[in-house]
Tab-separated table of N, CA, C and O in Angstrom:
chain	number	residue	atom	x	y	z
A	1354	MET	N	20.060	-3.238	-12.442
A	1354	MET	CA	19.381	-2.479	-13.137
A	1354	MET	C	20.575	-0.883	-12.846
A	1354	MET	O	21.189	-0.031	-11.492
A	1355	THR	N	20.723	0.021	-14.480
A	1355	THR	CA	21.316	1.270	-14.280
A	1355	THR	C	20.469	2.513	-15.121
A	1355	THR	O	20.780	0.464	-16.499
A	1356	ALA	N	20.245	3.287	-15.193
A	1356	ALA	CA	19.791	4.086	-15.887
A	1356	ALA	C	20.634	5.879	-16.283
A	1356	ALA	O	21.410	5.608	-14.441
A	1357	THR	N	20.857	6.237	-16.880
A	1357	THR	CA	22.231	6.820	-17.052
A	1357	THR	C	21.124	7.739	-17.571
A	1357	THR	O	20.576	8.139	-17.845
A	1358	ALA	N	22.209	9.039	-16.912
A	1358	ALA	CA	22.038	10.919	-17.751
A	1358	ALA	C	22.832	11.076	-17.709
A	1358	ALA	O	24.856	11.128	-17.481
A	1359	LEU	N	23.064	12.874	-18.172
A	1359	LEU	CA	24.361	13.660	-17.898
A	1359	LEU	C	25.377	13.039	-18.664
A	1359	LEU	O	26.456	13.068	-17.811
A	1360	GLY	N	25.436	12.521	-20.456
A	1360	GLY	CA	26.618	11.984	-20.166
A	1360	GLY	C	27.469	10.423	-19.991
A	1360	GLY	O	28.358	10.557	-19.795
A	1361	GLU	N	26.539	9.855	-19.426
A	1361	GLU	CA	26.580	8.524	-18.941
A	1361	GLU	C	26.862	8.479	-17.824
A	1361	GLU	O	27.681	8.013	-16.469
A	1362	GLU	N	26.754	10.335	-16.254
A	1362	GLU	CA	27.442	10.384	-15.514
A	1362	GLU	C	26.803	9.770	-13.865
A	1362	GLU	O	27.583	10.136	-12.918
A	1363	ILE	N	25.054	10.041	-14.092
A	1363	ILE	CA	24.938	9.480	-13.552
A	1363	ILE	C	23.795	8.258	-13.152
A	1363	ILE	O	22.912	7.935	-14.264
A	1364	HIS	N	23.521	7.012	-12.483
A	1364	HIS	CA	23.666	6.177	-12.087
A	1364	HIS	C	22.530	5.467	-10.454
A	1364	HIS	O	22.911	6.683	-10.359
A	1365	VAL	N	21.981	4.907	-11.383
A	1365	VAL	CA	21.126	4.603	-10.756
A	1365	VAL	C	20.915	2.709	-10.699
A	1365	VAL	O	20.885	1.657	-11.940
A	1366	ASP	N	21.372	2.293	-9.427
A	1366	ASP	CA	21.299	0.526	-8.787
A	1366	ASP	C	19.946	0.186	-8.628
A	1366	ASP	O	19.942	1.050	-7.331
A	1367	VAL	N	19.138	-0.404	-8.819
A	1367	VAL	CA	17.398	-1.108	-8.139
A	1367	VAL	C	18.109	-2.344	-7.567
A	1367	VAL	O	18.533	-2.678	-8.126
A	1368	GLU	N	17.465	-3.024	-6.592
A	1368	GLU	CA	18.148	-4.032	-5.848
A	1368	GLU	C	16.386	-4.302	-4.687
A	1368	GLU	O	16.432	-3.721	-3.944
A	1369	PRO	N	15.673	-5.085	-5.577
A	1369	PRO	CA	14.260	-5.545	-5.264
A	1369	PRO	C	14.079	-6.378	-4.288
A	1369	PRO	O	15.123	-7.226	-4.565
A	1370	ALA	N	13.687	-6.705	-3.326
A	1370	ALA	CA	13.112	-7.637	-2.434
A	1370	ALA	C	11.302	-8.303	-1.942
A	1370	ALA	O	11.287	-7.354	-1.421
A	1371	PHE	N	11.486	-9.292	-2.006
A	1371	PHE	CA	10.390	-9.641	-1.459
A	1371	PHE	C	10.192	-9.579	0.615
A	1371	PHE	O	11.381	-9.828	0.129
A	1372	ARG	N	9.403	-8.875	0.300
A	1372	ARG	CA	9.079	-9.037	1.933
A	1372	ARG	C	7.784	-10.003	2.145
A	1372	ARG	O	7.146	-9.444	2.937
A	1373	GLU	N	8.407	-11.305	2.639
A	1373	GLU	CA	7.356	-12.571	3.300
A	1373	GLU	C	6.854	-12.117	4.628
A	1373	GLU	O	5.858	-11.857	4.546
A	1374	ASP	N	7.343	-11.489	5.634
A	1374	ASP	CA	7.549	-11.135	6.791
A	1374	ASP	C	6.563	-9.941	6.833
A	1374	ASP	O	5.426	-9.775	7.387
A	1375	GLU	N	6.068	-9.568	6.168
A	1375	GLU	CA	5.255	-8.249	5.456
A	1375	GLU	C	3.821	-8.360	5.081
A	1375	GLU	O	2.750	-7.203	4.751
A	1376	SER	N	4.363	-9.781	3.878
A	1376	SER	CA	3.247	-9.946	2.650
A	1376	SER	C	2.082	-10.255	3.652
A	1376	SER	O	2.043	-11.029	4.753
A	1377	ALA	N	1.100	-10.723	3.178
A	1377	ALA	CA	-0.235	-11.389	3.196
A	1377	ALA	C	-0.869	-11.745	2.192
A	1377	ALA	O	-2.371	-11.035	2.003
A	1378	PRO	N	-0.704	-12.209	1.343
A	1378	PRO	CA	-1.202	-13.678	0.080
A	1378	PRO	C	-2.404	-13.838	0.576
A	1378	PRO	O	-3.213	-13.005	-0.690
A	1379	GLU	N	-3.662	-14.308	1.355
A	1379	GLU	CA	-4.709	-14.446	1.553
A	1379	GLU	C	-5.673	-13.456	2.026
A	1379	GLU	O	-6.765	-13.451	1.120
A	1380	GLU	N	-5.265	-11.883	2.033
A	1380	GLU	CA	-5.171	-10.647	1.615
A	1380	GLU	C	-5.171	-9.905	0.038
A	1380	GLU	O	-5.061	-9.088	0.699
A	1381	ASP	N	-3.887	-10.767	-0.362
A	1381	ASP	CA	-3.629	-9.724	-2.326
A	1381	ASP	C	-2.662	-8.674	-1.502
A	1381	ASP	O	-3.236	-7.607	-2.341
A	1382	ARG	N	-2.413	-9.325	-0.539
A	1382	ARG	CA	-0.837	-7.995	-0.005
A	1382	ARG	C	0.576	-8.845	-0.008
A	1382	ARG	O	1.169	-9.395	0.942
A	1383	PHE	N	1.174	-7.920	-1.026
A	1383	PHE	CA	2.631	-8.327	-1.613
A	1383	PHE	C	3.485	-7.374	-1.237
A	1383	PHE	O	3.268	-6.531	-1.624
A	1384	VAL	N	4.356	-6.887	-0.398
A	1384	VAL	CA	4.774	-5.786	-0.069
A	1384	VAL	C	6.275	-6.120	-0.263
A	1384	VAL	O	6.949	-7.372	-0.544
A	1385	PHE	N	7.378	-5.197	-1.205
A	1385	PHE	CA	8.709	-5.702	-2.384
A	1385	PHE	C	9.949	-4.176	-0.865
A	1385	PHE	O	8.893	-3.092	-1.052
A	1386	SER	N	10.502	-4.341	-1.332
A	1386	SER	CA	10.869	-3.552	-0.568
A	1386	SER	C	12.293	-3.358	-2.081
A	1386	SER	O	12.615	-4.123	-2.748
A	1387	TYR	N	12.320	-1.972	-2.522
A	1387	TYR	CA	13.628	-1.671	-3.218
A	1387	TYR	C	14.691	-0.903	-2.359
A	1387	TYR	O	14.178	0.421	-1.810
A	1388	THR	N	15.800	-0.732	-3.225
A	1388	THR	CA	17.013	-0.912	-2.206
A	1388	THR	C	17.389	0.316	-3.684
A	1388	THR	O	18.434	-0.803	-4.639
A	1389	ILE	N	17.644	1.497	-3.820
A	1389	ILE	CA	18.004	2.805	-5.145
A	1389	ILE	C	19.211	3.043	-4.171
A	1389	ILE	O	20.107	3.803	-3.496
A	1390	THR	N	20.400	3.153	-5.666
A	1390	THR	CA	22.089	4.054	-4.936
A	1390	THR	C	21.483	4.674	-6.465
A	1390	THR	O	22.264	4.360	-7.517
A	1391	VAL	N	22.243	5.733	-5.980
A	1391	VAL	CA	22.444	6.827	-6.860
A	1391	VAL	C	23.557	7.691	-6.865
A	1391	VAL	O	24.306	7.561	-6.165
A	1392	HIS	N	23.930	6.863	-7.729
A	1392	HIS	CA	25.431	7.204	-7.988
A	1392	HIS	C	26.087	8.657	-9.422
A	1392	HIS	O	25.489	8.167	-10.472
A	1393	ASN	N	26.776	9.591	-8.243
A	1393	ASN	CA	27.354	11.146	-9.320
A	1393	ASN	C	28.981	10.777	-9.666
A	1393	ASN	O	29.496	10.339	-9.249
A	1394	HIS	N	28.375	10.283	-10.657
A	1394	HIS	CA	29.877	10.005	-11.058
A	1394	HIS	C	30.500	11.346	-12.466
A	1394	HIS	O	31.623	11.056	-13.125
A	1395	SER	N	29.363	12.536	-11.891
A	1395	SER	CA	29.636	13.630	-12.595
A	1395	SER	C	30.713	13.931	-12.029
A	1395	SER	O	31.236	14.201	-10.529
A	1396	GLY	N	31.008	16.237	-12.908
A	1396	GLY	CA	31.953	16.644	-11.595
A	1396	GLY	C	31.572	17.773	-11.074
A	1396	GLY	O	31.997	18.649	-10.688
A	1397	HIS	N	30.148	17.561	-11.237
A	1397	HIS	CA	29.566	18.640	-10.382
A	1397	HIS	C	29.100	18.021	-9.239
A	1397	HIS	O	27.587	17.391	-9.290
A	1398	SER	N	28.193	19.121	-7.915
A	1398	SER	CA	27.183	18.242	-7.026
A	1398	SER	C	26.042	18.278	-8.170
A	1398	SER	O	25.200	19.173	-8.463
A	1399	MET	N	24.723	17.767	-7.162
A	1399	MET	CA	23.546	17.508	-7.939
A	1399	MET	C	22.800	17.370	-6.581
A	1399	MET	O	23.191	17.203	-5.803
A	1400	GLN	N	21.630	17.681	-7.222
A	1400	GLN	CA	20.649	17.759	-5.708
A	1400	GLN	C	19.054	16.713	-6.752
A	1400	GLN	O	18.900	16.800	-7.123
A	1401	LEU	N	18.893	15.560	-5.451
A	1401	LEU	CA	17.470	14.675	-6.088
A	1401	LEU	C	16.494	16.028	-4.963
A	1401	LEU	O	16.091	16.062	-4.243
A	1402	LEU	N	15.724	16.085	-5.800
A	1402	LEU	CA	14.123	17.095	-5.930
A	1402	LEU	C	13.610	15.921	-5.982
A	1402	LEU	O	12.031	16.890	-4.891
A	1403	ALA	N	12.938	15.287	-6.977
A	1403	ALA	CA	11.179	14.721	-7.260
A	1403	ALA	C	11.815	13.719	-8.063
A	1403	ALA	O	12.436	13.051	-8.541
A	1404	ARG	N	10.504	12.375	-7.470
A	1404	ARG	CA	10.163	11.116	-8.374
A	1404	ARG	C	8.977	11.205	-8.382
A	1404	ARG	O	8.101	12.005	-8.171
A	1405	HIS	N	9.194	9.849	-9.620
A	1405	HIS	CA	7.927	9.447	-9.995
A	1405	HIS	C	7.994	7.864	-11.005
A	1405	HIS	O	9.338	7.606	-11.263
A	1406	TRP	N	7.431	7.585	-10.132
A	1406	TRP	CA	7.252	5.397	-10.186
A	1406	TRP	C	5.826	5.792	-10.972
A	1406	TRP	O	4.769	6.232	-10.628
A	1407	LYS	N	6.106	4.660	-11.571
A	1407	LYS	CA	4.962	3.987	-12.283
A	1407	LYS	C	5.111	2.358	-11.301
A	1407	LYS	O	5.906	1.793	-12.197
A	1408	ILE	N	3.768	2.152	-11.477
A	1408	ILE	CA	3.932	1.252	-10.644
A	1408	ILE	C	3.573	-0.190	-11.683
A	1408	ILE	O	1.231	0.508	-10.893
A	1409	THR	N	3.123	-1.456	-11.962
A	1409	THR	CA	2.242	-2.146	-12.352
A	1409	THR	C	2.051	-3.095	-11.427
A	1409	THR	O	2.297	-3.910	-11.718
A	1410	GLN	N	0.389	-3.224	-11.633
A	1410	GLN	CA	0.734	-4.547	-10.088
A	1410	GLN	C	-0.426	-5.491	-11.321
A	1410	GLN	O	-0.366	-5.753	-12.495
A	1411	SER	N	-0.064	-7.012	-10.330
A	1411	SER	CA	-0.473	-8.078	-10.486
A	1411	SER	C	-1.761	-7.859	-11.348
A	1411	SER	O	-2.310	-8.767	-12.791
A	1412	SER	N	-2.547	-7.554	-11.688
A	1412	SER	CA	-3.493	-7.734	-11.771
A	1412	SER	C	-3.861	-6.501	-13.156
A	1412	SER	O	-5.103	-6.371	-14.079
A	1413	GLY	N	-3.054	-5.721	-13.934
A	1413	GLY	CA	-2.679	-4.984	-14.324
A	1413	GLY	C	-2.914	-3.672	-14.460
A	1413	GLY	O	-2.651	-3.125	-15.082
A	1414	GLU	N	-3.369	-3.023	-13.274
A	1414	GLU	CA	-3.646	-2.048	-12.917
A	1414	GLU	C	-2.299	-1.038	-12.438
A	1414	GLU	O	-1.793	-1.309	-12.383
A	1415	ILE	N	-2.208	0.323	-13.161
A	1415	ILE	CA	-1.307	1.315	-13.608
A	1415	ILE	C	-1.580	2.391	-11.942
A	1415	ILE	O	-2.605	2.467	-12.274
A	1416	GLN	N	-0.062	2.369	-10.840
A	1416	GLN	CA	0.165	2.920	-10.073
A	1416	GLN	C	0.935	4.213	-10.285
A	1416	GLN	O	1.619	3.847	-10.862
A	1417	GLU	N	1.045	5.518	-9.857
A	1417	GLU	CA	1.832	6.818	-10.588
A	1417	GLU	C	1.706	6.920	-8.835
A	1417	GLU	O	0.845	7.585	-8.640
A	1418	VAL	N	3.046	8.185	-8.469
A	1418	VAL	CA	2.695	7.782	-7.644
A	1418	VAL	C	4.557	9.112	-8.155
A	1418	VAL	O	5.759	8.772	-8.330
A	1419	ARG	N	3.533	9.858	-7.524
A	1419	ARG	CA	4.728	11.426	-7.384
A	1419	ARG	C	5.170	11.827	-6.252
A	1419	ARG	O	3.879	12.045	-4.968
A	1420	GLY	N	6.542	12.577	-5.715
A	1420	GLY	CA	6.276	13.782	-4.676
A	1420	GLY	C	7.800	14.078	-5.164
A	1420	GLY	O	8.417	14.338	-5.194
A	1421	LYS	N	8.471	14.960	-3.979
A	1421	LYS	CA	9.007	15.671	-3.331
A	1421	LYS	C	10.467	14.835	-2.926
A	1421	LYS	O	9.243	13.676	-2.196
A	1422	GLY	N	10.949	14.551	-4.133
A	1422	GLY	CA	12.049	13.763	-2.564
A	1422	GLY	C	12.127	12.294	-2.857
A	1422	GLY	O	11.321	11.628	-3.736
A	1423	VAL	N	12.752	12.483	-2.348
A	1423	VAL	CA	13.282	9.954	-1.038
A	1423	VAL	C	13.264	9.987	-0.119
A	1423	VAL	O	13.502	10.865	0.655
A	1424	VAL	N	12.414	9.262	0.270
A	1424	VAL	CA	12.427	9.257	2.018
A	1424	VAL	C	12.490	10.369	2.992
A	1424	VAL	O	12.772	10.646	3.805
A	1425	GLY	N	11.935	11.705	2.356
A	1425	GLY	CA	11.734	12.512	2.601
A	1425	GLY	C	12.940	13.394	2.837
A	1425	GLY	O	12.863	14.961	3.740
A	1426	GLN	N	13.618	13.178	1.900
A	1426	GLN	CA	15.295	13.940	1.562
A	1426	GLN	C	14.715	14.455	-0.080
A	1426	GLN	O	14.128	13.976	-0.117
A	1427	GLN	N	16.241	15.529	-0.013
A	1427	GLN	CA	16.048	15.828	-1.068
A	1427	GLN	C	17.915	15.627	-0.954
A	1427	GLN	O	18.348	16.718	-0.956
A	1428	PRO	N	18.498	14.803	-1.067
A	1428	PRO	CA	19.601	14.425	-1.176
A	1428	PRO	C	20.786	15.925	-2.177
A	1428	PRO	O	20.194	15.623	-3.278
A	1429	LEU	N	21.730	16.177	-1.847
A	1429	LEU	CA	22.723	16.588	-2.619
A	1429	LEU	C	23.898	15.490	-2.191
A	1429	LEU	O	23.930	14.636	-1.460
A	1430	ILE	N	24.199	15.495	-3.639
A	1430	ILE	CA	25.057	14.409	-3.750
A	1430	ILE	C	25.977	14.788	-4.602
A	1430	ILE	O	25.977	15.318	-5.113
A	1431	GLY	N	27.203	15.121	-3.368
A	1431	GLY	CA	28.499	15.228	-4.140
A	1431	GLY	C	29.024	14.818	-5.928
A	1431	GLY	O	29.064	13.667	-5.818
A	1432	PRO	N	30.160	15.583	-6.541
A	1432	PRO	CA	30.865	13.859	-7.239
A	1432	PRO	C	31.562	13.514	-6.955
A	1432	PRO	O	32.444	13.284	-5.669
A	1433	GLY	N	31.608	12.593	-7.451
A	1433	GLY	CA	31.485	10.658	-7.130
A	1433	GLY	C	31.297	10.492	-6.126
A	1433	GLY	O	31.516	9.427	-4.848
A	1434	GLN	N	29.851	11.200	-5.459
A	1434	GLN	CA	29.539	10.077	-3.809
A	1434	GLN	C	27.877	9.574	-4.757
A	1434	GLN	O	27.697	9.586	-5.698
A	1435	THR	N	28.203	8.549	-3.872
A	1435	THR	CA	26.032	7.279	-3.379
A	1435	THR	C	25.776	8.709	-2.693
A	1435	THR	O	25.465	8.433	-1.651
A	1436	PHE	N	24.251	7.925	-2.421
A	1436	PHE	CA	22.998	8.526	-2.128
A	1436	PHE	C	22.120	7.023	-2.265
A	1436	PHE	O	21.758	6.909	-3.009
A	1437	ARG	N	21.667	5.873	-1.155
A	1437	ARG	CA	21.961	5.175	-1.059
A	1437	ARG	C	20.241	4.873	-0.077
A	1437	ARG	O	20.626	6.182	1.398
A	1438	TYR	N	18.561	4.564	-0.592
A	1438	TYR	CA	18.297	4.621	-0.033
A	1438	TYR	C	17.342	3.023	0.485
A	1438	TYR	O	17.286	2.662	-1.214
A	1439	THR	N	16.357	2.622	0.988
A	1439	THR	CA	15.379	1.935	0.823
A	1439	THR	C	13.993	2.958	1.387
A	1439	THR	O	13.797	3.026	1.813
A	1440	SER	N	12.963	2.384	-0.067
A	1440	SER	CA	11.629	2.394	0.125
A	1440	SER	C	10.804	0.844	0.235
A	1440	SER	O	10.999	-0.517	-0.172
A	1441	ARG	N	9.679	0.809	-0.102
A	1441	ARG	CA	8.556	-0.058	-0.482
A	1441	ARG	C	7.346	0.347	-1.355
A	1441	ARG	O	7.176	0.801	-1.356
A	1442	ALA	N	6.834	-1.088	-1.617
A	1442	ALA	CA	5.454	-0.701	-2.834
A	1442	ALA	C	4.407	-1.964	-2.295
A	1442	ALA	O	5.968	-3.022	-1.691
A	1443	ILE	N	3.532	-1.748	-2.204
A	1443	ILE	CA	2.540	-3.271	-2.196
A	1443	ILE	C	1.967	-3.505	-3.042
A	1443	ILE	O	1.165	-2.145	-3.363
A	1444	LEU	N	1.953	-4.357	-2.989
A	1444	LEU	CA	1.235	-4.620	-4.737
A	1444	LEU	C	0.280	-5.512	-4.714
A	1444	LEU	O	-0.017	-6.555	-2.957
A	1445	ASP	N	-1.014	-5.732	-5.093
A	1445	ASP	CA	-2.507	-6.355	-4.922
A	1445	ASP	C	-1.505	-8.216	-5.347
A	1445	ASP	O	-2.605	-8.968	-6.004
A	1446	GLY	N	-0.714	-8.572	-5.432
A	1446	GLY	CA	-0.745	-10.315	-6.015
A	1446	GLY	C	1.265	-10.069	-6.351
A	1446	GLY	O	2.082	-9.013	-5.821
A	1447	PRO	N	1.801	-11.021	-6.854
A	1447	PRO	CA	2.971	-11.851	-6.132
A	1447	PRO	C	3.823	-11.216	-7.330
A	1447	PRO	O	5.207	-11.701	-6.932
A	1448	VAL	N	3.666	-10.524	-8.388
A	1448	VAL	CA	4.180	-9.888	-9.244
A	1448	VAL	C	3.789	-8.821	-9.710
A	1448	VAL	O	2.916	-8.226	-10.091
A	1449	GLY	N	4.917	-7.609	-10.167
A	1449	GLY	CA	4.347	-5.726	-10.398
A	1449	GLY	C	6.088	-5.926	-11.487
A	1449	GLY	O	6.915	-6.251	-11.666
A	1450	VAL	N	6.133	-4.295	-11.724
A	1450	VAL	CA	6.413	-3.572	-12.510
A	1450	VAL	C	6.775	-2.660	-11.933
A	1450	VAL	O	6.029	-1.920	-12.085
A	1451	MET	N	8.040	-2.179	-11.636
A	1451	MET	CA	8.129	-0.470	-11.051
A	1451	MET	C	9.027	0.151	-11.984
A	1451	MET	O	10.382	-0.378	-12.879
A	1452	GLU	N	9.061	1.375	-12.903
A	1452	GLU	CA	9.696	2.056	-13.407
A	1452	GLU	C	9.551	3.103	-13.338
A	1452	GLU	O	8.354	3.592	-12.566
A	1453	GLY	N	10.378	5.017	-13.234
A	1453	GLY	CA	10.030	6.040	-13.010
A	1453	GLY	C	11.984	7.238	-13.327
A	1453	GLY	O	12.191	6.510	-14.679
A	1454	ALA	N	11.634	8.036	-12.793
A	1454	ALA	CA	12.501	9.054	-13.445
A	1454	ALA	C	12.758	9.958	-11.848
A	1454	ALA	O	11.892	10.276	-11.107
A	1455	PHE	N	14.056	10.544	-11.622
A	1455	PHE	CA	14.216	11.665	-10.528
A	1455	PHE	C	14.238	12.492	-11.049
A	1455	PHE	O	14.723	12.850	-12.597
A	1456	THR	N	14.139	14.007	-11.288
A	1456	THR	CA	13.949	14.892	-11.347
A	1456	THR	C	14.566	15.652	-10.357
A	1456	THR	O	14.874	15.696	-9.587
A	1457	CYS	N	15.628	16.507	-11.056
A	1457	CYS	CA	17.450	16.171	-9.973
A	1457	CYS	C	17.838	18.030	-10.385
A	1457	CYS	O	17.616	18.267	-11.746
A	1458	VAL	N	18.787	18.465	-9.835
A	1458	VAL	CA	19.689	19.726	-11.022
A	1458	VAL	C	20.381	19.416	-10.579
A	1458	VAL	O	21.539	19.378	-9.840
A	1459	ASP	N	21.743	20.610	-11.413
A	1459	ASP	CA	23.165	20.340	-11.280
A	1459	ASP	C	23.375	21.946	-10.620
A	1459	ASP	O	22.886	22.913	-10.776
A	1460	THR	N	23.563	21.715	-9.654
A	1460	THR	CA	23.360	22.776	-8.433
A	1460	THR	C	24.688	24.179	-9.402
A	1460	THR	O	24.632	25.124	-8.917
A	1461	ALA	N	25.625	23.547	-10.368
A	1461	ALA	CA	26.673	24.152	-10.589
A	1461	ALA	C	25.912	25.059	-11.687
A	1461	ALA	O	25.897	26.934	-11.802
A	1462	SER	N	25.637	24.693	-12.673
A	1462	SER	CA	24.919	25.580	-13.403
A	1462	SER	C	23.152	25.924	-12.938
A	1462	SER	O	22.492	26.528	-13.860
A	1463	GLN	N	21.976	25.044	-11.993
A	1463	GLN	CA	21.212	24.971	-11.872
A	1463	GLN	C	19.977	24.540	-13.233
A	1463	GLN	O	18.883	24.894	-13.025
A	1464	ARG	N	20.918	23.952	-14.285
A	1464	ARG	CA	19.666	23.125	-14.545
A	1464	ARG	C	19.878	21.835	-14.212
A	1464	ARG	O	19.976	21.379	-14.088
A	1465	PRO	N	18.628	22.262	-14.251
A	1465	PRO	CA	17.027	21.050	-14.147
A	1465	PRO	C	16.889	19.410	-14.820
A	1465	PRO	O	17.720	19.908	-16.366
A	1466	PHE	N	17.835	17.861	-14.810
A	1466	PHE	CA	17.147	17.699	-15.413
A	1466	PHE	C	16.869	16.006	-14.881
A	1466	PHE	O	16.561	16.248	-13.741
A	1467	GLU	N	16.110	14.784	-15.398
A	1467	GLU	CA	15.980	13.668	-15.313
A	1467	GLU	C	16.464	13.211	-16.109
A	1467	GLU	O	17.174	12.293	-16.697
A	1468	VAL	N	16.958	11.521	-15.028
A	1468	VAL	CA	17.264	10.468	-14.419
A	1468	VAL	C	15.966	9.138	-14.664
A	1468	VAL	O	15.394	8.956	-13.836
A	1469	ALA	N	16.356	9.113	-15.671
A	1469	ALA	CA	15.606	7.543	-16.257
A	1469	ALA	C	15.239	6.257	-15.348
A	1469	ALA	O	15.915	6.160	-15.446
A	1470	ILE	N	14.532	6.182	-14.511
A	1470	ILE	CA	14.980	4.826	-14.075
A	1470	ILE	C	14.285	3.211	-14.452
A	1470	ILE	O	13.021	3.311	-14.946
A	1471	ALA	N	14.793	2.805	-15.311
A	1471	ALA	CA	14.498	1.916	-16.242
A	1471	ALA	C	13.394	0.414	-15.720
A	1471	ALA	O	13.535	0.212	-14.376
A	1472	PRO	N	11.777	0.266	-16.024
A	1472	PRO	CA	11.386	-0.875	-15.441
A	1472	PRO	C	12.719	-2.010	-15.004
A	1472	PRO	O	13.579	-2.562	-14.945
A	1473	PHE	N	11.763	-2.550	-13.772
A	1473	PHE	CA	12.916	-3.519	-13.141
A	1473	PHE	C	11.076	-4.548	-12.712
A	1473	PHE	O	10.555	-3.882	-11.771
A	1474	ARG	N	11.302	-5.557	-12.271
A	1474	ARG	CA	10.762	-6.457	-11.796
A	1474	ARG	C	10.282	-6.972	-10.434
A	1474	ARG	O	11.207	-6.985	-9.568
A	1475	LEU	N	9.321	-6.965	-9.356
A	1475	LEU	CA	8.700	-7.146	-8.343
A	1475	LEU	C	8.239	-8.813	-8.360
A	1475	LEU	O	7.383	-8.586	-9.190
A	1476	ALA	N	9.023	-9.591	-7.837
A	1476	ALA	CA	8.107	-10.921	-7.652
A	1476	ALA	C	8.617	-11.982	-6.643
A	1476	ALA	O	10.013	-11.469	-6.202
A	1477	GLY	N	7.290	-12.371	-6.355
A	1477	GLY	CA	7.296	-13.018	-4.986
A	1477	GLY	C	8.956	-14.272	-5.364
A	1477	GLY	O	8.079	-14.331	-6.313
A	1478	PRO	N	8.564	-14.945	-4.328
A	1478	PRO	CA	9.519	-15.951	-4.812
A	1478	PRO	C	7.819	-17.050	-5.495
A	1478	PRO	O	7.040	-17.112	-5.825
A	1479	ASN	N	8.954	-17.645	-6.547
A	1479	ASN	CA	8.456	-19.270	-6.703
A	1479	ASN	C	7.602	-18.491	-8.237
A	1479	ASN	O	6.797	-19.221	-9.061
A	1480	GLN	N	7.777	-17.269	-8.896
A	1480	GLN	CA	7.582	-16.550	-9.690
A	1480	GLN	C	7.637	-16.728	-11.080
A	1480	GLN	O	8.917	-16.070	-11.405
A	1481	VAL	N	7.755	-17.670	-11.634
A	1481	VAL	CA	8.393	-17.823	-12.977
A	1481	VAL	C	8.286	-16.234	-14.197
A	1481	VAL	O	8.748	-15.778	-14.991
A	1482	HIS	N	7.242	-16.147	-13.799
A	1482	HIS	CA	6.853	-14.910	-15.164
A	1482	HIS	C	6.843	-13.231	-14.735
A	1482	HIS	O	5.843	-13.389	-13.618
């Protein structure tokens, strides 16, 4: 999964995974990790300032999460560098969808910009839909 901004210069890869060891299906608790890698292919340093996630649960309920940075950081990502982190989402069923955006700033121009993150599926084992 890749999202682009700044003329194809910022890419976001997403790797979701079901966390069976942390889930409790009998309690409608399905835990997923997702590893995000932000690639800065631009010629400028950028800083990731905030995140916005929209999480659609199996029940259809939509949860929105906003906050400063990611995993307690507002990383500075230099030209040609990447930043990777892993976080978690807890769903009420075995399938869900996440999408969102990062609010960033080009540190040279101080120009803010958004990097959209295309929807990605969170699915437990043996889920086809």
